[in-house]
mmCIF file of C-alpha atoms in Angstrom:
data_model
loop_
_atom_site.group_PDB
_atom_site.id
_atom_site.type_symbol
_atom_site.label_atom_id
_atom_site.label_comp_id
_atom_site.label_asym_id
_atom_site.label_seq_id
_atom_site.Cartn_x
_atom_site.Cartn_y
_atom_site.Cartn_z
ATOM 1 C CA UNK A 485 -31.803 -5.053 21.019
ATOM 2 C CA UNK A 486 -28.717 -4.437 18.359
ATOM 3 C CA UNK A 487 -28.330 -0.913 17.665
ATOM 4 C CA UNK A 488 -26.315 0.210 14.419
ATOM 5 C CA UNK A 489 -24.412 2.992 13.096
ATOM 6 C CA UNK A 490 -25.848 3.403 9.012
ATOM 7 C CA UNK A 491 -22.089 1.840 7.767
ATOM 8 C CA UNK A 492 -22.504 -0.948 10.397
ATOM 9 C CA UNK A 493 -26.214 -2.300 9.740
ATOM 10 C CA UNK A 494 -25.259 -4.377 6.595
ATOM 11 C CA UNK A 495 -22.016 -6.470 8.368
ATOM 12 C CA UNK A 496 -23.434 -6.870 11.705
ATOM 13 C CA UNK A 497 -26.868 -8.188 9.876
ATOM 14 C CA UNK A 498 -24.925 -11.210 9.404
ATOM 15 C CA UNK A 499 -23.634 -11.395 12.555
ATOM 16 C CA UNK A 500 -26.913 -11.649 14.623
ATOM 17 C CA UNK A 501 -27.792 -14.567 12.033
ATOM 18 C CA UNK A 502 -24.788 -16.227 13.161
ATOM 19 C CA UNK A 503 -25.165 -16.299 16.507
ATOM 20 C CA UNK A 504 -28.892 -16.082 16.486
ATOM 21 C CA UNK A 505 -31.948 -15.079 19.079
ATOM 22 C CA UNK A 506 -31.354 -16.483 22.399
ATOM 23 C CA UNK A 507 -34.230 -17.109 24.767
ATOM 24 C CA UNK A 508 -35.922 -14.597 26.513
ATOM 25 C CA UNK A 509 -35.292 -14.650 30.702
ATOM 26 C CA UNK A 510 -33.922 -12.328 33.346
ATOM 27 C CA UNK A 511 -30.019 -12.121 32.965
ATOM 28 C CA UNK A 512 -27.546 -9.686 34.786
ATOM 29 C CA UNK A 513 -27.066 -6.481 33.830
ATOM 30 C CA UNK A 514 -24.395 -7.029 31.138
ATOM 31 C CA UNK A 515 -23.889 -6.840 27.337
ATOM 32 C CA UNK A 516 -21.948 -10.249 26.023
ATOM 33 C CA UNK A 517 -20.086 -9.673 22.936
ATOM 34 C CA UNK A 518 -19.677 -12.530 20.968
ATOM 35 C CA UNK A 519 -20.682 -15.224 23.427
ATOM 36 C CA UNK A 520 -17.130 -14.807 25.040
ATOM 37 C CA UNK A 521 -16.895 -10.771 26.130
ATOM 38 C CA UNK A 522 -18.596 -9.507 29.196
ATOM 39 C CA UNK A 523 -19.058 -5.610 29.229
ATOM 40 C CA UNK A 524 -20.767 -3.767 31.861
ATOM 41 C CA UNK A 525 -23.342 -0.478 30.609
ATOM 42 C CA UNK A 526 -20.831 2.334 29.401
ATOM 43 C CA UNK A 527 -18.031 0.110 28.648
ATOM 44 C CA UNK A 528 -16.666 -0.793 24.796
ATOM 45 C CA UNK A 529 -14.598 -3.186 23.467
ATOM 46 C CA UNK A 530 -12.225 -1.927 20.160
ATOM 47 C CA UNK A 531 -11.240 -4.561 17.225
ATOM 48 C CA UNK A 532 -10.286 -4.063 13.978
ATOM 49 C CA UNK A 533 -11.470 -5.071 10.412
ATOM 50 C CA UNK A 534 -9.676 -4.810 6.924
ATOM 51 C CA UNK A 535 -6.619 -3.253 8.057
ATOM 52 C CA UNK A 536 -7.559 1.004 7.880
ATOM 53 C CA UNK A 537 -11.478 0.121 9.392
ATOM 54 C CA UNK A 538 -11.998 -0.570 12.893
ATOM 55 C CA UNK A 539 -15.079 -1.255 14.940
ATOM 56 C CA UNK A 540 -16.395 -0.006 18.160
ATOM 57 C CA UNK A 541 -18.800 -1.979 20.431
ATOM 58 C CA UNK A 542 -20.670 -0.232 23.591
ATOM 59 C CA UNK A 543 -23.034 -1.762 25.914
ATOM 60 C CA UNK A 544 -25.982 0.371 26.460
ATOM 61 C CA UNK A 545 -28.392 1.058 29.639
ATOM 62 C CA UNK A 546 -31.092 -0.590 27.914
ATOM 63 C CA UNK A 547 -31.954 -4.016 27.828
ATOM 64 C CA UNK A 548 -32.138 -6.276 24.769
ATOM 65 C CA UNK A 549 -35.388 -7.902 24.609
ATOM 66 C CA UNK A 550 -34.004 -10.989 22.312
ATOM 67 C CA UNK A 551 -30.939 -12.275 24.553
ATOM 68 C CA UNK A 552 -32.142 -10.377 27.999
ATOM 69 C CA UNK A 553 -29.070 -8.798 28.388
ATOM 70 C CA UNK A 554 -27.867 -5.513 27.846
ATOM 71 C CA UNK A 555 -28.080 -3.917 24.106
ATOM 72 C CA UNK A 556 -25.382 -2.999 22.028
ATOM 73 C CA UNK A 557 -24.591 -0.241 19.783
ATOM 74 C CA UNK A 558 -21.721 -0.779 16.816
ATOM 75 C CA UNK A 559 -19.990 1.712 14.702
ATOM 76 C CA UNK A 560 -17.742 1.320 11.946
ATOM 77 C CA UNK A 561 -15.177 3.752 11.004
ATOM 78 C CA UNK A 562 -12.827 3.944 8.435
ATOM 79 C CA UNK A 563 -9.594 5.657 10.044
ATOM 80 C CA UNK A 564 -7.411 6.823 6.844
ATOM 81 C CA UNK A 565 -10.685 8.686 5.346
ATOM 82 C CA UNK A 566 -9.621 11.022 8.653
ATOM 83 C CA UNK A 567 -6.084 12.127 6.728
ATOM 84 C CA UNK A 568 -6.058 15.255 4.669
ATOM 85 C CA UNK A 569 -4.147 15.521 1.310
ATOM 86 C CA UNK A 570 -0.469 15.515 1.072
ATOM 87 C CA UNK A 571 -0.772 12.894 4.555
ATOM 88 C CA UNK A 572 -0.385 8.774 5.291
ATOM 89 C CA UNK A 573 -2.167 6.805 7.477
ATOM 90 C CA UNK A 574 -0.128 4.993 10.343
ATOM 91 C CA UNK A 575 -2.049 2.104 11.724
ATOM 92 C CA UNK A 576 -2.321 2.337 15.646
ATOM 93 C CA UNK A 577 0.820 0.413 17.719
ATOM 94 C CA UNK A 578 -1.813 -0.963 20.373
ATOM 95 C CA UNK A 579 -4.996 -2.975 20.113
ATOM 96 C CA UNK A 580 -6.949 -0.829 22.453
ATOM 97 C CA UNK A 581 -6.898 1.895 20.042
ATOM 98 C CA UNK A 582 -9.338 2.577 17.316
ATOM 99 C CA UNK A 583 -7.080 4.623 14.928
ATOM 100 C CA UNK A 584 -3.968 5.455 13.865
ATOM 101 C CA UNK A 585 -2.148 9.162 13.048
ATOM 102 C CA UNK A 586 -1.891 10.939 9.491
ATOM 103 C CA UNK A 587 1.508 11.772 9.136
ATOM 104 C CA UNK A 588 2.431 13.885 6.391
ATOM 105 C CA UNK A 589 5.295 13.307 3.620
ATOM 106 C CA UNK A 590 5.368 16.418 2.325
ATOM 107 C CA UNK A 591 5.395 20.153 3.065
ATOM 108 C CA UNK A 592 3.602 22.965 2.101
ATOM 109 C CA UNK A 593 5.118 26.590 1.612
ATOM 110 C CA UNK A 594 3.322 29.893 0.690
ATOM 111 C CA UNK A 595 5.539 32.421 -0.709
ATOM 112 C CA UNK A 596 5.609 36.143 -0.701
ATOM 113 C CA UNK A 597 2.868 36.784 -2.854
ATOM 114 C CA UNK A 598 0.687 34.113 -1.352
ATOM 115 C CA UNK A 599 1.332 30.854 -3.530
ATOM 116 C CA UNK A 600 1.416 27.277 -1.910
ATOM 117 C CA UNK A 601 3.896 25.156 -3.775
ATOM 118 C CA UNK A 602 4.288 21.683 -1.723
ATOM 119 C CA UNK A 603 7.874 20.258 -1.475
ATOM 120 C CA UNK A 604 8.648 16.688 -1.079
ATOM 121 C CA UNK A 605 10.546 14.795 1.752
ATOM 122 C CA UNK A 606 14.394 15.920 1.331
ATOM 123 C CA UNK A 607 13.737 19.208 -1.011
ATOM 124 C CA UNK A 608 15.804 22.542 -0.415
ATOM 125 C CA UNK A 609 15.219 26.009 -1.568
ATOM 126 C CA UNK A 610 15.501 29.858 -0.274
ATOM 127 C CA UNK A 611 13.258 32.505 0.143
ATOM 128 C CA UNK A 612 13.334 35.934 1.267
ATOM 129 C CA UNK A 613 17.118 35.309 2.574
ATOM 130 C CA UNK A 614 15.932 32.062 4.213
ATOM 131 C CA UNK A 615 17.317 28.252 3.698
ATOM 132 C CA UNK A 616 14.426 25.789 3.693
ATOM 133 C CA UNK A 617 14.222 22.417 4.185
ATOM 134 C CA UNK A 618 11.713 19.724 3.732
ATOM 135 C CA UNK A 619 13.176 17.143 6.455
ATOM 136 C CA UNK A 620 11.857 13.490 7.321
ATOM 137 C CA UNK A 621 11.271 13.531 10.888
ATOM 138 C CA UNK A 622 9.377 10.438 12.798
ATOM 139 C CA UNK A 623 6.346 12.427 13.656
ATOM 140 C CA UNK A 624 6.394 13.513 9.550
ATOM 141 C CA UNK A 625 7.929 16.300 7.418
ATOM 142 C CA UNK A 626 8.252 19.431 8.710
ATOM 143 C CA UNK A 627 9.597 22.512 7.031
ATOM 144 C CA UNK A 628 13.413 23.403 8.921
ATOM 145 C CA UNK A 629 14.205 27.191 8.168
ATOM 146 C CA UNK A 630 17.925 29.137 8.656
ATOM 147 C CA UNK A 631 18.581 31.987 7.783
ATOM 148 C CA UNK A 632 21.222 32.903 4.875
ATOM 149 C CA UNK A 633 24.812 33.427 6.215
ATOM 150 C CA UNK A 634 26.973 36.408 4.429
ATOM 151 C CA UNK A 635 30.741 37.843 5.096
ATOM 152 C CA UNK A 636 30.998 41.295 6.604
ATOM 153 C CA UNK A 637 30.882 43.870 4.460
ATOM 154 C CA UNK A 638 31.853 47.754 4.682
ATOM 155 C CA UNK A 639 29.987 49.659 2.185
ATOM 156 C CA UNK A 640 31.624 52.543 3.396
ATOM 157 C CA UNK A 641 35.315 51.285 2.633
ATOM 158 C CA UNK A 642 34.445 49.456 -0.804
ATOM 159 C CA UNK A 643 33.218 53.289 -2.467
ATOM 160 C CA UNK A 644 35.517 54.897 -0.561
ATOM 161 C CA UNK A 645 38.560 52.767 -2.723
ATOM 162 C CA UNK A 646 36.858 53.165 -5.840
ATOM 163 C CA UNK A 647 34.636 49.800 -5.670
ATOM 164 C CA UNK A 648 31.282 49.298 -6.442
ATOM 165 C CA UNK A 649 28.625 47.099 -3.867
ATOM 166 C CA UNK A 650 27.241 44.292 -5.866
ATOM 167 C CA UNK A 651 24.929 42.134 -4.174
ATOM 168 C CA UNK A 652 24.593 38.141 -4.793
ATOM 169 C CA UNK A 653 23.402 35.051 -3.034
ATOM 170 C CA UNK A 654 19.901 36.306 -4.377
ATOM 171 C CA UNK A 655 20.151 39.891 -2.883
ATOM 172 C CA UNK A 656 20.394 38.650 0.349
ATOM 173 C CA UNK A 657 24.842 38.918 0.402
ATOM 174 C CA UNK A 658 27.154 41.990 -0.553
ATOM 175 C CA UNK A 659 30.413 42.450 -2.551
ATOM 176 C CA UNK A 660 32.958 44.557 -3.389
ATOM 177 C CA UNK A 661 34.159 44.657 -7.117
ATOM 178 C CA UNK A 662 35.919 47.001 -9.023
ATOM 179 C CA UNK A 663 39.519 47.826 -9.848
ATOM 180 C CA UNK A 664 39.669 50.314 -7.202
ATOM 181 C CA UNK A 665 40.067 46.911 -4.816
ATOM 182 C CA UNK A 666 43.842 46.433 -6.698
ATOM 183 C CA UNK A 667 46.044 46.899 -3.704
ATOM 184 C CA UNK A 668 49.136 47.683 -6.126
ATOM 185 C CA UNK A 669 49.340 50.265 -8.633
ATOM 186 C CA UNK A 670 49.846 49.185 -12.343
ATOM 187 C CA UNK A 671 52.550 50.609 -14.737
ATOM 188 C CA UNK A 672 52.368 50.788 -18.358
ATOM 189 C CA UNK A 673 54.629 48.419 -20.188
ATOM 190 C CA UNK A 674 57.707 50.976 -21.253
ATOM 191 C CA UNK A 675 59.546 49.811 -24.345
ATOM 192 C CA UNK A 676 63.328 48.165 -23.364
ATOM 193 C CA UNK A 677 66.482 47.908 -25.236
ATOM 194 C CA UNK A 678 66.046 43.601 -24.708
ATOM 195 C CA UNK A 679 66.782 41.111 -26.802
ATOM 196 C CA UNK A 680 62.859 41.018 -27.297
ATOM 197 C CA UNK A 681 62.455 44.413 -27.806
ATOM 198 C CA UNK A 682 64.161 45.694 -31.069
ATOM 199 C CA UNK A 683 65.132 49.478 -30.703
ATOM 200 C CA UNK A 684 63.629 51.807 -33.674
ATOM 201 C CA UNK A 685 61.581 48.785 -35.083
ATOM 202 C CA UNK A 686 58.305 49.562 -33.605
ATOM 203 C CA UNK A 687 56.013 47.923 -35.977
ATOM 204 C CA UNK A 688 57.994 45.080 -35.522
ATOM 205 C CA UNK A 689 58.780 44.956 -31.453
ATOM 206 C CA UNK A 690 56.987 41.588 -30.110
ATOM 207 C CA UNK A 691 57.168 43.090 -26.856
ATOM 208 C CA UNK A 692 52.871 43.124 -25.999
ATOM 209 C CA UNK A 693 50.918 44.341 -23.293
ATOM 210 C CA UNK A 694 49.490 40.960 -21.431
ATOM 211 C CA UNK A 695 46.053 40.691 -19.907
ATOM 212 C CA UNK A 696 45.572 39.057 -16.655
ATOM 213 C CA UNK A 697 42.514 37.343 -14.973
ATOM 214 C CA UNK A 698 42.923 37.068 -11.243
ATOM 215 C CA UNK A 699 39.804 37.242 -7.794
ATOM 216 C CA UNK A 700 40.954 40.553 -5.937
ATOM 217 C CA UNK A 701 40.626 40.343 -2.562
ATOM 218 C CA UNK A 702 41.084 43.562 0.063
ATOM 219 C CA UNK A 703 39.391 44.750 3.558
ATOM 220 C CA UNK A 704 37.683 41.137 3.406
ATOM 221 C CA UNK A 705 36.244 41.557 0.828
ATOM 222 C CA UNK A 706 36.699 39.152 -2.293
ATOM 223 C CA UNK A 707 35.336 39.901 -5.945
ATOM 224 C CA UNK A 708 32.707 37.722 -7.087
ATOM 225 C CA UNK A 709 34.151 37.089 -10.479
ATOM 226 C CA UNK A 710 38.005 37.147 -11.767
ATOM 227 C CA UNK A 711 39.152 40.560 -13.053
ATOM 228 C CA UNK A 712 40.547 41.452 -15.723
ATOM 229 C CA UNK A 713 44.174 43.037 -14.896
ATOM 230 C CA UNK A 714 46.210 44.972 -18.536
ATOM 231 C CA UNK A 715 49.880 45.415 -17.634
#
């Protein structure tokens, strides 16, 4: 007696016509797979059809009342139906295995406010004062997390020299800016009696104040755009 799973009856129906009924006597008690396999009650035998679909055969208790010997059951299943979304199938590396892994090629990220956004293999991006990654990895992508790296800062000793805390990096760094970070004193430009500077001609005197863009830097700390320095 063949027994089938519902996805199995219509192949193996052309099987049995193959091989057709064999005569009826007392044989061992055994389940012969395809003329050629010999499996004892319990036991299975694994193959493989169409690539993603393999097939299981098991050799029951019960006898077949066709061939004499033992019946068996087949099942059919279809391996990469077993992967979820975002995921590939990976066929199986040994014959004695039904089915593969689903290893995924993407990853999936919820933010703050509960939102899934899915990244592909090799994407980057921060949140919450954390550096993401989406890396490859042979078992499949998997999201690699570190957290944002920022210079000491003294909040303390920017105010205290006239600077205001700015914050950057996506709130997550501090800086100092401000023109209390100078670490000279400026001078206004005093009229000389030069060869540029024409004495009693003041409408006239080419001698101009000059505007200077420089980064300040002081305590460590570095402005985060260049300032603008009147002398």
């Amino acid at each position: 007696m063949y027994t089938y799973s519902p996805e199995a009856q219509s192949y193996y129906g052309l099987h049995q016509k193959k091989h057709g009924r064999q005569v009826k006597e007392e044989k061992d008690e055994v389940c012969i797979f395809e003329e050629v396999t010999v499996l004892n009650p319990g036991q299975s035998v694994i193959q493989y059809l169409d690539g993603d679909l393999c097939y299981t055969v098991q050799c029951l208790q019960e006898k077949d009342e066709n061939t004499g010997y033992n019946a068996m059951y087949f099942t059919i299943v279809n391996c990469s139906q077993q992967c979820e979304a975002q995921q590939i199938y990976i066929p199986p590396s040994s014959h004695h295995t039904c089915c593969g892994t689903c290893q995924k090629v993407s990853c999936s990220f919820h933010t703050e406010n509960g939102t899934l956004i899915v990244y592909e293999e090799g994407s980057s991006w921060s949140s919450n004062c954390t550096n993401y990654k989406c890396a490859k990895t042979p078992a499949g992508a998997i999201i690699v997390g570190s957290s944002v790296s920022c210079p000491p800062f003294n909040d303390t000793e920017c105010t205290k020299n006239g600077g205001v805390v700015q914050m950057y990096n996506d709130g997550c760094c501090k800086t100092c800016s401000g023109l209390g970070l100078l670490p000279f004193a400026i001078s206004p430009v005093v009229p000389t009696n030069s060869i540029n500077c024409e004495p009693g001609k003041k409408e006239e005197r080419i001698c101009q104040k000059m505007t200077i863009r420089t980064n300040i830097r002081k305590n460590g700390c570095i402005s985060q755009s260049p300032v603008s320095i009147k002398g």
